[in-house]
CSV table of C-alpha atoms in Angstrom, one decimal:
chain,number,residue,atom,x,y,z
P,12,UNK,CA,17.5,-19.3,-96.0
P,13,UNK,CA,16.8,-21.6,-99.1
P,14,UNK,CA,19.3,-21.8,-101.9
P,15,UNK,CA,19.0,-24.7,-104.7
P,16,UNK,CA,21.1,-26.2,-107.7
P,17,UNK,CA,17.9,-27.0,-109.1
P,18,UNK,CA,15.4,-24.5,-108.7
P,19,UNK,CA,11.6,-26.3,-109.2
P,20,UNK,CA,9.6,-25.8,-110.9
P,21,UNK,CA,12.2,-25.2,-113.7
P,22,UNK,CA,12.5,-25.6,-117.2
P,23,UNK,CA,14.1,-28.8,-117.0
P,24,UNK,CA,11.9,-31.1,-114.9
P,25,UNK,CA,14.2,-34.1,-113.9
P,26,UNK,CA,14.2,-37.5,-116.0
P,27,UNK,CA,14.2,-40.8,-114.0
P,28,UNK,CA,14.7,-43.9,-115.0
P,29,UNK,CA,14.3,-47.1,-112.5
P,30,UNK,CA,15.2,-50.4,-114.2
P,31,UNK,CA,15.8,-53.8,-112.3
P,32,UNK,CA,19.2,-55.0,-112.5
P,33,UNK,CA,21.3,-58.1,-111.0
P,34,UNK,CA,23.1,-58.3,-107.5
P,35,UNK,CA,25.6,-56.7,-107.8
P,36,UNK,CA,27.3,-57.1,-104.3
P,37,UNK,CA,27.3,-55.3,-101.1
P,38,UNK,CA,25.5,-51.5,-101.8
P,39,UNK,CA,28.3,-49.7,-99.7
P,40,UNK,CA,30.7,-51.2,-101.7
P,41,UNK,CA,29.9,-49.8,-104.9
P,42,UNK,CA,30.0,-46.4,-103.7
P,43,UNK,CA,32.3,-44.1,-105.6
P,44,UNK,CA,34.4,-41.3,-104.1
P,45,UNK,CA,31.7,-38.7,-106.1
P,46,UNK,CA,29.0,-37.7,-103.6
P,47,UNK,CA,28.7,-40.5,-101.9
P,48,UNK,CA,25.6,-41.1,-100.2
P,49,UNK,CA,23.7,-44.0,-98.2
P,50,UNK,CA,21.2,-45.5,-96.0
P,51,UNK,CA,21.4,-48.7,-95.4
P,52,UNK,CA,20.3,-51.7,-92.6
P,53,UNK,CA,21.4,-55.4,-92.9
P,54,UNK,CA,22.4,-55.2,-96.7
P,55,UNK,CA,19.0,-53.3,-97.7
P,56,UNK,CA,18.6,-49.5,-98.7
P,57,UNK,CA,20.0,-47.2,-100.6
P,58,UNK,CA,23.5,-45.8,-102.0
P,59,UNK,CA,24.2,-42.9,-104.3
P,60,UNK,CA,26.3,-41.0,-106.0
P,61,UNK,CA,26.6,-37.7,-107.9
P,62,UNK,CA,24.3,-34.8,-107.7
P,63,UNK,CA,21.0,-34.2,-110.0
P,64,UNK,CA,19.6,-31.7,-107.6
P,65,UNK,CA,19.7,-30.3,-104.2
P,66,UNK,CA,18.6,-27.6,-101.8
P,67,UNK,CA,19.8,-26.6,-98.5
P,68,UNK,CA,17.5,-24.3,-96.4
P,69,UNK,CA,17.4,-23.2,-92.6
P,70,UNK,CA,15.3,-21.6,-89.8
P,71,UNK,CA,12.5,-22.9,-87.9
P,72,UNK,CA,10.3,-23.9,-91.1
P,73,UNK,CA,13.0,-25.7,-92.5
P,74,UNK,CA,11.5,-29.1,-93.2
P,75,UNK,CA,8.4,-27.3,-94.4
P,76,UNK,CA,10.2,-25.2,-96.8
P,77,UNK,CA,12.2,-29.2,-97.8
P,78,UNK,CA,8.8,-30.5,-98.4
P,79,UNK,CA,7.3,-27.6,-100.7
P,80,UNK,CA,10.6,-27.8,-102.9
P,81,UNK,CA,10.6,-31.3,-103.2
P,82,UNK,CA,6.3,-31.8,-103.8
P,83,UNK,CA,7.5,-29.6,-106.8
P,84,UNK,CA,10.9,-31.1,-107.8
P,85,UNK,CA,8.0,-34.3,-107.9
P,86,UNK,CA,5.4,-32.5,-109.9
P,87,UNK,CA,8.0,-31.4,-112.5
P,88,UNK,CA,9.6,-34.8,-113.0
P,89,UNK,CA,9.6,-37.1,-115.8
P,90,UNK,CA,9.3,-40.7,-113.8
P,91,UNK,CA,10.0,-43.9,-115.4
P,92,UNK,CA,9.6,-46.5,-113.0
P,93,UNK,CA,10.2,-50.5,-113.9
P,94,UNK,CA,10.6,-51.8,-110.4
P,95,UNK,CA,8.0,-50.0,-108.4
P,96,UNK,CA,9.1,-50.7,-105.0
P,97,UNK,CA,9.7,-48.6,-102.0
P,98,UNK,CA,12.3,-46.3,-102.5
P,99,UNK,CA,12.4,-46.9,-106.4
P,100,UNK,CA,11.9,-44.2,-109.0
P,101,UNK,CA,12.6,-40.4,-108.0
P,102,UNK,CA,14.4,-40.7,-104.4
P,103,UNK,CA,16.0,-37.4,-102.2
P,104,UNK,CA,18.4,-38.4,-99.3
P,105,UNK,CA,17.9,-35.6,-96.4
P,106,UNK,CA,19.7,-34.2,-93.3
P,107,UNK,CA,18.2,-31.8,-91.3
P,108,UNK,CA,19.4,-29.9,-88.5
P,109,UNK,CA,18.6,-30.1,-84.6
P,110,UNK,CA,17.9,-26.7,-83.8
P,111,UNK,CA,15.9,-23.9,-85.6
P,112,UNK,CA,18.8,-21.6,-84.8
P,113,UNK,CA,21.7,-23.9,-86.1
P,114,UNK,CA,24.2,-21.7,-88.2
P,115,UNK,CA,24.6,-25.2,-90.3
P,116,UNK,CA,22.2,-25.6,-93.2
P,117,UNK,CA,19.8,-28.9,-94.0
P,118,UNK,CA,19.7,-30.0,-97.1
P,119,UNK,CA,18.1,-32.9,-99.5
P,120,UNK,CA,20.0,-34.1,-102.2
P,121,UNK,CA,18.5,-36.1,-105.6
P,122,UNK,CA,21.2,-38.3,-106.8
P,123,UNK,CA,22.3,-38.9,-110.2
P,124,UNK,CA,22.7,-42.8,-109.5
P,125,UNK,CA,20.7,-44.1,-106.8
P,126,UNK,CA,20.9,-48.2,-106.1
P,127,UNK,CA,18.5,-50.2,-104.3
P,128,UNK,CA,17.9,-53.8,-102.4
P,129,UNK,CA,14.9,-54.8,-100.6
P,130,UNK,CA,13.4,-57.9,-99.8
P,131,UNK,CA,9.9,-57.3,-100.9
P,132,UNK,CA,6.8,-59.9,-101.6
P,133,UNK,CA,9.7,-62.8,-100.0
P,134,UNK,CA,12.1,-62.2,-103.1
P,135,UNK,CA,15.0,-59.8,-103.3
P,136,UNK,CA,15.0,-57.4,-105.7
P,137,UNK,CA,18.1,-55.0,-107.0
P,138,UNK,CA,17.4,-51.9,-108.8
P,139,UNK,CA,19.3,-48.5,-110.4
P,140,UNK,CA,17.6,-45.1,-110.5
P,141,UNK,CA,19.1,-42.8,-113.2
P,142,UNK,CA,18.5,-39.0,-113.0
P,143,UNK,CA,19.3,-36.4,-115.3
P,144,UNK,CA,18.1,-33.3,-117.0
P,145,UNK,CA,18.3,-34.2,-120.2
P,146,UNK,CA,17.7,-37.4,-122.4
P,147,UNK,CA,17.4,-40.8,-119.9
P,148,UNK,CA,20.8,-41.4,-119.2
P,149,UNK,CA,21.9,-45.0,-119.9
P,150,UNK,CA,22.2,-47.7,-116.5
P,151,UNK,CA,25.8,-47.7,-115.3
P,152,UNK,CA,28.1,-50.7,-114.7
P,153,UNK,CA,27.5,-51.4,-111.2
P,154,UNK,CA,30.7,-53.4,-109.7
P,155,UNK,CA,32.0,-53.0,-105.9
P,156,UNK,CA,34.9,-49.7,-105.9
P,157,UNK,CA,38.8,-50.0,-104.4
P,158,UNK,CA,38.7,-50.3,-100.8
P,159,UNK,CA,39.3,-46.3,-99.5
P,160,UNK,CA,42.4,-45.3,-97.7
P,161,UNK,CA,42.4,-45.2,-93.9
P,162,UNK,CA,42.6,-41.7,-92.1
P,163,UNK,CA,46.4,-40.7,-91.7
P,164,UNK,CA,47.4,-39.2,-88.0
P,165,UNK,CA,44.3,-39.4,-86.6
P,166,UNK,CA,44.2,-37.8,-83.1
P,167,UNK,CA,41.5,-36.9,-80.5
P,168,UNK,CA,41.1,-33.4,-78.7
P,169,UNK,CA,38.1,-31.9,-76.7
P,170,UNK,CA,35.1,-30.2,-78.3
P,171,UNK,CA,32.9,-27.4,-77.0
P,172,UNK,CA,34.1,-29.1,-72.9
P,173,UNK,CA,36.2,-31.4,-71.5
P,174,UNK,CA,34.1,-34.6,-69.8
P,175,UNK,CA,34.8,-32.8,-66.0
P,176,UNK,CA,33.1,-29.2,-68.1
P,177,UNK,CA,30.5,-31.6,-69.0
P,178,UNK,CA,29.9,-33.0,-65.7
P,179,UNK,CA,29.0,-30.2,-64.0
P,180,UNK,CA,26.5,-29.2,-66.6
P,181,UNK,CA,25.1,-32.6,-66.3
P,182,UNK,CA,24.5,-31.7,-62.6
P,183,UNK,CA,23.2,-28.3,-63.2
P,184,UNK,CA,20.4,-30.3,-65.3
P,185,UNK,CA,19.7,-32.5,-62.4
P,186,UNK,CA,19.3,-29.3,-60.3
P,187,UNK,CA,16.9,-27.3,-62.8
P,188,UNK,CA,15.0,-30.4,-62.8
P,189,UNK,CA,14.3,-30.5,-59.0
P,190,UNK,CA,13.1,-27.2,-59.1
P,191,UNK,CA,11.4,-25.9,-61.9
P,192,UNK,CA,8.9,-27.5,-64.6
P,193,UNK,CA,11.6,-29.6,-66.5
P,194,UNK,CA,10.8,-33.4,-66.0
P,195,UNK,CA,13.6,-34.4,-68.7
P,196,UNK,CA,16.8,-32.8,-70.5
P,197,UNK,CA,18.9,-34.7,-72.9
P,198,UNK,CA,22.4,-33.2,-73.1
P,199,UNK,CA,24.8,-33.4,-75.8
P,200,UNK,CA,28.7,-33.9,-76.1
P,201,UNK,CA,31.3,-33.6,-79.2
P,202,UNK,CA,34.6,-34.7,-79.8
P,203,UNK,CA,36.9,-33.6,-82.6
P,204,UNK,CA,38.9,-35.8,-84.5
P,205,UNK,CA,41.8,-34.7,-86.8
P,206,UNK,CA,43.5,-35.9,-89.4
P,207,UNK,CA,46.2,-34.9,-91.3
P,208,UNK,CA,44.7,-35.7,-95.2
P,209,UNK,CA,41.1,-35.0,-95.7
P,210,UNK,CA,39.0,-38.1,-94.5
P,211,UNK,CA,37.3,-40.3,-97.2
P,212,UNK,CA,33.7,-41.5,-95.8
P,213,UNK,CA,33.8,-44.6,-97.3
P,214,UNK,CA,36.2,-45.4,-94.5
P,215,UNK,CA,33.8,-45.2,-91.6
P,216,UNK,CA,30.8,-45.9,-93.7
P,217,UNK,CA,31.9,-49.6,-94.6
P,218,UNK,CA,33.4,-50.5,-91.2
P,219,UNK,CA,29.7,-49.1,-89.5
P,220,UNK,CA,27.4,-50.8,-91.5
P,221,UNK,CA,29.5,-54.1,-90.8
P,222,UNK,CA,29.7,-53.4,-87.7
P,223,UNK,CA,26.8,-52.5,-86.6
P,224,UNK,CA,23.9,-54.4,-89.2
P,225,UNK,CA,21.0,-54.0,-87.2
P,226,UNK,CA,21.2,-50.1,-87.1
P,227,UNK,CA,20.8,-47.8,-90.0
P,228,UNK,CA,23.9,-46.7,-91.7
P,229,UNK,CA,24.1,-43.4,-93.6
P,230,UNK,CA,25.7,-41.0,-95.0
P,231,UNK,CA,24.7,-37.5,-96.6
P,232,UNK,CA,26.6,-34.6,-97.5
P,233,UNK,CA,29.2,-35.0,-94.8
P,234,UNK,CA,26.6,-36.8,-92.1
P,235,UNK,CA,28.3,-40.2,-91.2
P,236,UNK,CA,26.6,-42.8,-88.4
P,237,UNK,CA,24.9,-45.7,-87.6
P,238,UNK,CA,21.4,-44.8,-85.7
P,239,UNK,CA,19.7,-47.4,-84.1
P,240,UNK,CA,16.7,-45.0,-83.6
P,241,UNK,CA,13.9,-45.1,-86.7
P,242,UNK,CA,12.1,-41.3,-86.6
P,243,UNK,CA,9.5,-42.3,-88.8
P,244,UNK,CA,8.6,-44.7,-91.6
P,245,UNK,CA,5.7,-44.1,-93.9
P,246,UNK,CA,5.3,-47.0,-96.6
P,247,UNK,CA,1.9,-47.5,-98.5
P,248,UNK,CA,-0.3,-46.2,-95.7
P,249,UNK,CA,1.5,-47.7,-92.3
P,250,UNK,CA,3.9,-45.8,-90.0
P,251,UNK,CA,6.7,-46.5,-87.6
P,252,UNK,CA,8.5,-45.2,-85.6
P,253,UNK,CA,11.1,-47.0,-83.2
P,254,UNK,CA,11.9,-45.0,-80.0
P,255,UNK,CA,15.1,-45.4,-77.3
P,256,UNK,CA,15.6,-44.2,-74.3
P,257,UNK,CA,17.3,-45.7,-71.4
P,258,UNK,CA,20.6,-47.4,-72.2
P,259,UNK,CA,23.5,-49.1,-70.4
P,260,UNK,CA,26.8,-49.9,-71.5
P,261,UNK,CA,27.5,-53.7,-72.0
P,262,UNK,CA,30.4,-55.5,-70.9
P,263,UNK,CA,31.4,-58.2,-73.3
P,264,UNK,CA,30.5,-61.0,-70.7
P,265,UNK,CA,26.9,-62.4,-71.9
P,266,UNK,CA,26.1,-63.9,-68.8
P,267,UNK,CA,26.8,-60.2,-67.1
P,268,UNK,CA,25.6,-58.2,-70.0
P,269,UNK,CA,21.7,-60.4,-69.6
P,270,UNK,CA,21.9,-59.5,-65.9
P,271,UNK,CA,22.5,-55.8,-66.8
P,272,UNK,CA,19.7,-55.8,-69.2
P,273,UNK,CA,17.4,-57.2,-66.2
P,274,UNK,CA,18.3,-54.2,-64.5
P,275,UNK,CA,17.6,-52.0,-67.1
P,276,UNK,CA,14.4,-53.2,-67.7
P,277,UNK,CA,13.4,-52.6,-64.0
P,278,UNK,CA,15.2,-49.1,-63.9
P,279,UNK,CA,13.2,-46.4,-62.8
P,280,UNK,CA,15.2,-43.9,-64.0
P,281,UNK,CA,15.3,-45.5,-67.3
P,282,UNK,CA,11.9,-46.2,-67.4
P,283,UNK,CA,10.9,-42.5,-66.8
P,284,UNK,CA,13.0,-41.5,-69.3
P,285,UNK,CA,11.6,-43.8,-72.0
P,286,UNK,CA,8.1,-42.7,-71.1
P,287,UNK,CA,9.0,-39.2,-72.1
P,288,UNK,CA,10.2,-39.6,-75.1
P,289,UNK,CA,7.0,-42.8,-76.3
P,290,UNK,CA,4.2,-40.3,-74.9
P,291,UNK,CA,5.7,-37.7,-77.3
P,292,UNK,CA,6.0,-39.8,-80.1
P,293,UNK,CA,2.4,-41.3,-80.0
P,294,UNK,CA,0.8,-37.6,-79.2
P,295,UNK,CA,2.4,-36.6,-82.7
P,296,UNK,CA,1.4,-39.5,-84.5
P,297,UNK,CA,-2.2,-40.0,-83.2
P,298,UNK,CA,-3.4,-37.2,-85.2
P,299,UNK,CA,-2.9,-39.3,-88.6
P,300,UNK,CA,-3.6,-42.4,-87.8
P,301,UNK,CA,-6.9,-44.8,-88.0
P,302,UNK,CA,-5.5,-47.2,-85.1
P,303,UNK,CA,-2.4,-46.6,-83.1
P,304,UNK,CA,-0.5,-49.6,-81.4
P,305,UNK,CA,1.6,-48.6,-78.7
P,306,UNK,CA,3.3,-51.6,-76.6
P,307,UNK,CA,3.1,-51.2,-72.8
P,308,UNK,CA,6.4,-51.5,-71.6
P,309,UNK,CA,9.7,-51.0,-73.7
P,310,UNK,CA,11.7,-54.3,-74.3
P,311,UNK,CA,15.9,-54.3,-74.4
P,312,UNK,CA,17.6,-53.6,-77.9
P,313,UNK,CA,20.5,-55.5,-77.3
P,314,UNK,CA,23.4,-53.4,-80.0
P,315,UNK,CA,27.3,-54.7,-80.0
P,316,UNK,CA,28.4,-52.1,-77.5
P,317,UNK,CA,25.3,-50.4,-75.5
P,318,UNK,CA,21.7,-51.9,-74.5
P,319,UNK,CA,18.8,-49.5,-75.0
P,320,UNK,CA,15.1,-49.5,-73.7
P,321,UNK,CA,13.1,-49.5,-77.1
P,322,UNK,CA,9.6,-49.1,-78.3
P,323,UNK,CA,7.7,-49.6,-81.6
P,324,UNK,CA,5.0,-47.3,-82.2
P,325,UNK,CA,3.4,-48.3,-85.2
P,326,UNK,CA,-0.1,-46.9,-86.7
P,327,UNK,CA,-2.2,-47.0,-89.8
P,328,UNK,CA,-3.0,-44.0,-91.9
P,329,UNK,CA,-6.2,-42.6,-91.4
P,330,UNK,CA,-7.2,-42.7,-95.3
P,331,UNK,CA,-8.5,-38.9,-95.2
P,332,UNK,CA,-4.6,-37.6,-94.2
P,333,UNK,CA,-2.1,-37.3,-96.9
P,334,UNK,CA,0.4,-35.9,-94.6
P,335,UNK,CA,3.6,-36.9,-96.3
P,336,UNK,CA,6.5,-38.0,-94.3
P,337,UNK,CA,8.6,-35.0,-94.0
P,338,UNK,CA,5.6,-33.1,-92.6
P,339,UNK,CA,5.3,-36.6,-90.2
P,340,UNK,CA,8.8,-35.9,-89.1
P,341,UNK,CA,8.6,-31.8,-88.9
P,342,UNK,CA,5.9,-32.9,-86.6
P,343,UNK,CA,7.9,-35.5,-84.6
P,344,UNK,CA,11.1,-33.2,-84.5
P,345,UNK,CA,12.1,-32.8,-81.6
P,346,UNK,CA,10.9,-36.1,-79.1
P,347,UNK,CA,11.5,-36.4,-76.2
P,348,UNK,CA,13.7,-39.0,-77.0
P,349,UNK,CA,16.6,-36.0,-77.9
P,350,UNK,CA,15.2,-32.8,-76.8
P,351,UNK,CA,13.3,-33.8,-73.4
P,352,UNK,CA,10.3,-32.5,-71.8
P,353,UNK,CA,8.3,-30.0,-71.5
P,354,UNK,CA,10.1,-29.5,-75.6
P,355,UNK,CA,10.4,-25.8,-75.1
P,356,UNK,CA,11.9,-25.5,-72.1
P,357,UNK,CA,14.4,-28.3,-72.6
P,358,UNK,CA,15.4,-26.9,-75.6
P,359,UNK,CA,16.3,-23.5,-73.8
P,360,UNK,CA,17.8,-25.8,-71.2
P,361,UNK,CA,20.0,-27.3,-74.1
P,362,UNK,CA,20.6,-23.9,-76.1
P,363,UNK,CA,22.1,-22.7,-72.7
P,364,UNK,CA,24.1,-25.8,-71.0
P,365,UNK,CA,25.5,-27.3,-74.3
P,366,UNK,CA,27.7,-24.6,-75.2
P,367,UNK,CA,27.6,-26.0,-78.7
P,368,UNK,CA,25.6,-26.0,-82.0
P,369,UNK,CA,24.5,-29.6,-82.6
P,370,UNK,CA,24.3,-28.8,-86.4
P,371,UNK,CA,22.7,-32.2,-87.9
P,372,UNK,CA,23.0,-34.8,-84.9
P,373,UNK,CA,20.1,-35.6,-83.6
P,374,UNK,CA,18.1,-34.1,-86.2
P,375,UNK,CA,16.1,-36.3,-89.3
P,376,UNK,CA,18.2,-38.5,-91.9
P,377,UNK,CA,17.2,-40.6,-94.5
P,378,UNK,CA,15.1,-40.6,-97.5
P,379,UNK,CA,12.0,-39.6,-99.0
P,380,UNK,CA,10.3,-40.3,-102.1
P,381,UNK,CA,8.0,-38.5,-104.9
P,382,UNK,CA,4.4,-40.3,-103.3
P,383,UNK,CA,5.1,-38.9,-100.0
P,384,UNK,CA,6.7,-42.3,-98.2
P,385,UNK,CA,9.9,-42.9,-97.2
P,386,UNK,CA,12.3,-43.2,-94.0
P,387,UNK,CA,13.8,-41.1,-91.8
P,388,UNK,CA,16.1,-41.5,-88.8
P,389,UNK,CA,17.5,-39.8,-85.9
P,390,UNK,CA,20.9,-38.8,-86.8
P,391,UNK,CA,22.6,-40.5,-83.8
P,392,UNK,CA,25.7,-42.4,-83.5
P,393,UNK,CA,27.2,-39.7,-85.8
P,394,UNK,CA,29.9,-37.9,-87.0
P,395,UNK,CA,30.6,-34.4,-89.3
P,396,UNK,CA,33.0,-34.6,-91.4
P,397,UNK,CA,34.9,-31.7,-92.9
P,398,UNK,CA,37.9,-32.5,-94.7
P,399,UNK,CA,40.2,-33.5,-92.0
P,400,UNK,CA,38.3,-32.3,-89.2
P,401,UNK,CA,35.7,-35.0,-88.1
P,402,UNK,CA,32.9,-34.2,-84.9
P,403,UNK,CA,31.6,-36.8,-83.6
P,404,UNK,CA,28.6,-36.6,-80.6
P,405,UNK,CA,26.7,-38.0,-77.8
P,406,UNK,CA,24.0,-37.2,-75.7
P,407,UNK,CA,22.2,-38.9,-72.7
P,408,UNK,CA,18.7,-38.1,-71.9
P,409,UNK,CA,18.4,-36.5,-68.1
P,410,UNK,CA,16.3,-37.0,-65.3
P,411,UNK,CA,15.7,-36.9,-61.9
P,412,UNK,CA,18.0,-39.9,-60.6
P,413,UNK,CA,20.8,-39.3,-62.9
P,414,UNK,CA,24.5,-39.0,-62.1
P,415,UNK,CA,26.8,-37.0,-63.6
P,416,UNK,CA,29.5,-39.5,-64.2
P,417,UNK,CA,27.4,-42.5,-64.9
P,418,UNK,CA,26.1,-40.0,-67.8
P,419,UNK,CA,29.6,-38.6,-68.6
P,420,UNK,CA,30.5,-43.1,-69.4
P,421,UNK,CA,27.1,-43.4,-71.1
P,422,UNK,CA,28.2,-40.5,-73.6
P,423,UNK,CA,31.8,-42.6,-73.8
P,424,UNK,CA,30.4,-45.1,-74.7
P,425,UNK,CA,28.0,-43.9,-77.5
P,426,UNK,CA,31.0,-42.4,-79.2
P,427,UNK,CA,32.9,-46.0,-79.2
P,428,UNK,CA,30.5,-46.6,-83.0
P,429,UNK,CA,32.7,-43.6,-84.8
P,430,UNK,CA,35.7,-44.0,-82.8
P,431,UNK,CA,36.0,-47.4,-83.6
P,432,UNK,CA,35.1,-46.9,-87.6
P,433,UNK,CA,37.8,-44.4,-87.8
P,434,UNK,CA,40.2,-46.3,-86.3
P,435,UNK,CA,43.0,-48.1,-88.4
């Protein structure tokens, strides 16, 4: 399946224009109610709004098929570019689907107002990208929007299983992994919220990226969360890629929560789990890379309501690969880190014990630009929003040692991110 709005090549490459402009305040604040879109992390990134192209596409080649339209969308294009800094000039924001089977679509979306803020060279630096298909279209007045309206009658039911359901899947895991070739699983959870008017983003969005700094805050074409988990980073011949795995829930006492993080960092369990989802990281990556740098044990992520065993695998282009990073993450997709291991059979495992399409969580968010580089995430901490219907998910990576319930309060507690953003 691949539809587009703007069909590359065309006759009407897009214009960009990237000019520098002044702070203008916090980026999710000046989002408007038009296509809002976003990736953001401690006041840096990337907001949006409007829509100067797009395609959505599906089936196992998905990402490939993204990449092919956008290299040409880039080909096409008529790039003014003042600012030349990561992420300036022609931008697409992305979401792709978990599974190749998902009956959702991905999509990438080109803006027709993208603004950025980086620090880069140790000065801060604000920019606007315009798009069009026409003449250059002049900078907009950038100032911070109303605050949105909070959800009205927002109430909680069960998804695809109720936590008990869930349970006993959990265990059914633990039993196929004592006696067949699965080592790992990672099993998934949803919860639907409802509201009774359609939900504006912007609620959640702003509360998240306050919230929760230190993650990456996004939103694309109804894809709301806060993932602390970076896929992949290409910028100017360097990758990255931040992998978790292993996570407790903290308790609000520090002196408690630095004992449980001890403990985490000594669980085997958790330690098994996170060398899954590294080794599969690092196998993908080593392929394009000069030099690889792969830490030897994991050290604690400490977020404002969970702990997580995290890695950064970082590497340097080999200067003969022009792999772009959509291709990087189509060869990333799925790790360990949300599918498991051996990858196929998990991901029957999953297709068969979930009960559920995961549509976009736990697939690749984030952005990509016209030279190949950009940023994607794992859609995690996440919600899908629909009008008034909002699903939000969880998974937990499982092993050998795990527990059913222990995994059932794990998934609890990933969902507290969204559940707390939506609340009033």
């Amino acid at each position: 399946m691949t539809t587009a709005a703007y069909d590359a090549p065309g006759p009407q490459p897009l214009v960009v224009r990237t000019v520098a402009v002044p702070d203008p305040g916090d980026l999710v604040d000046l989002l408007p109610g038009d296509a809002p879109l976003a990736w953001v992390r401690r006041g840096e990134g990337l907001v949006g709004w409007g829509v100067a192209a797009r395609t959505e596409v599906g089936g196992p080649d998905r990402i490939e098929q993204a990449a092919g339209w956008w290299a040409a969308v880039a080909r096409a294009a008529l790039v003014r570019d003042e600012v030349r800094v990561p992420g300036s000039g022609l931008v697409a924001l992305a979401a792709f689907t978990f599974a190749d089977s998902s009956a959702e679509s991905s999509v990438l979306v080109v803006p027709r107002v993208l603004v950025g803020h980086r620090v880069h060279a140790g000065r801060p630096v604000w920019w606007v990208t315009t798009v069009s298909t026409g003449g250059v279209p002049p900078s907009p007045v950038l100032r911070p929007q109303p605050a949105p309206p909070a959800p009205v009658g927002l109430r909680y039911a069960d998804g695809a299983m109720s936590g008990a359901q869930w349970e006993l899947q959990v265990d059914e895991a633990v039993a196929r992994i004592g006696a067949t070739r699965l080592e790992k699983v990672v099993l998934a959870r949803d919860l639907m919220a409802l509201t009774e008017e359609p939900l504006d983003v912007r609620w959640p969005l702003r509360r998240l990226a306050a919230t929760y700094p230190g993650c990456w805050t996004y939103h694309v074409d109804g894809l709301v969360g806060a993932t602390p988990e970076l896929l992949v980073r290409r910028e100017r011949g360097l990758l990255t890629s931040r992998v978790l795995a292993g996570t407790i829930r903290r308790t609000g006492d520090d002196e408690h929560d630095l004992a449980l993080a001890a403990a985490l960092a000594r669980s085997s369990k958790d330690l098994e789990e996170h060398e899954y989802a590294v080794r599969s990281v690092a196998q993908a990556l080593e392929p394009h890379c000069a030099s690889m740098n792969v830490a030897e044990s994991p050290y604690v992520l400490h977020l404002p309501n969970v702990m997580h065993l995290a890695s950064d695998v970082t590497g340097v282009v080999d200067t003969r690969d022009a792999t772009a990073v959509l291709d990087l993450a189509a060869a990333l997709h799925p790790s360990a880190a949300v599918g498991g291991t051996p990858t196929g059979l998990a991901l029957d495992t999953i297709a068969e014990l979930e009960r559920m399409d995961r549509g976009r969580y736990a697939g690749p968010v984030g952005w990509v630009d016209a030279t190949g580089d950009g940023e994607l995430g794992i859609a995690l901490r996440c919600a899908s929003v629909a009008d008034s219907r909002v699903r939000l998910f969880a998974g937990c990576g499982i092993v050998a040692g795990s527990d059913a319930a222990a995994e059932l309060a794990e998934a609890q507690a990933k969902l507290v991110p969204v559940r707390d953003a939506l609340g009033c």
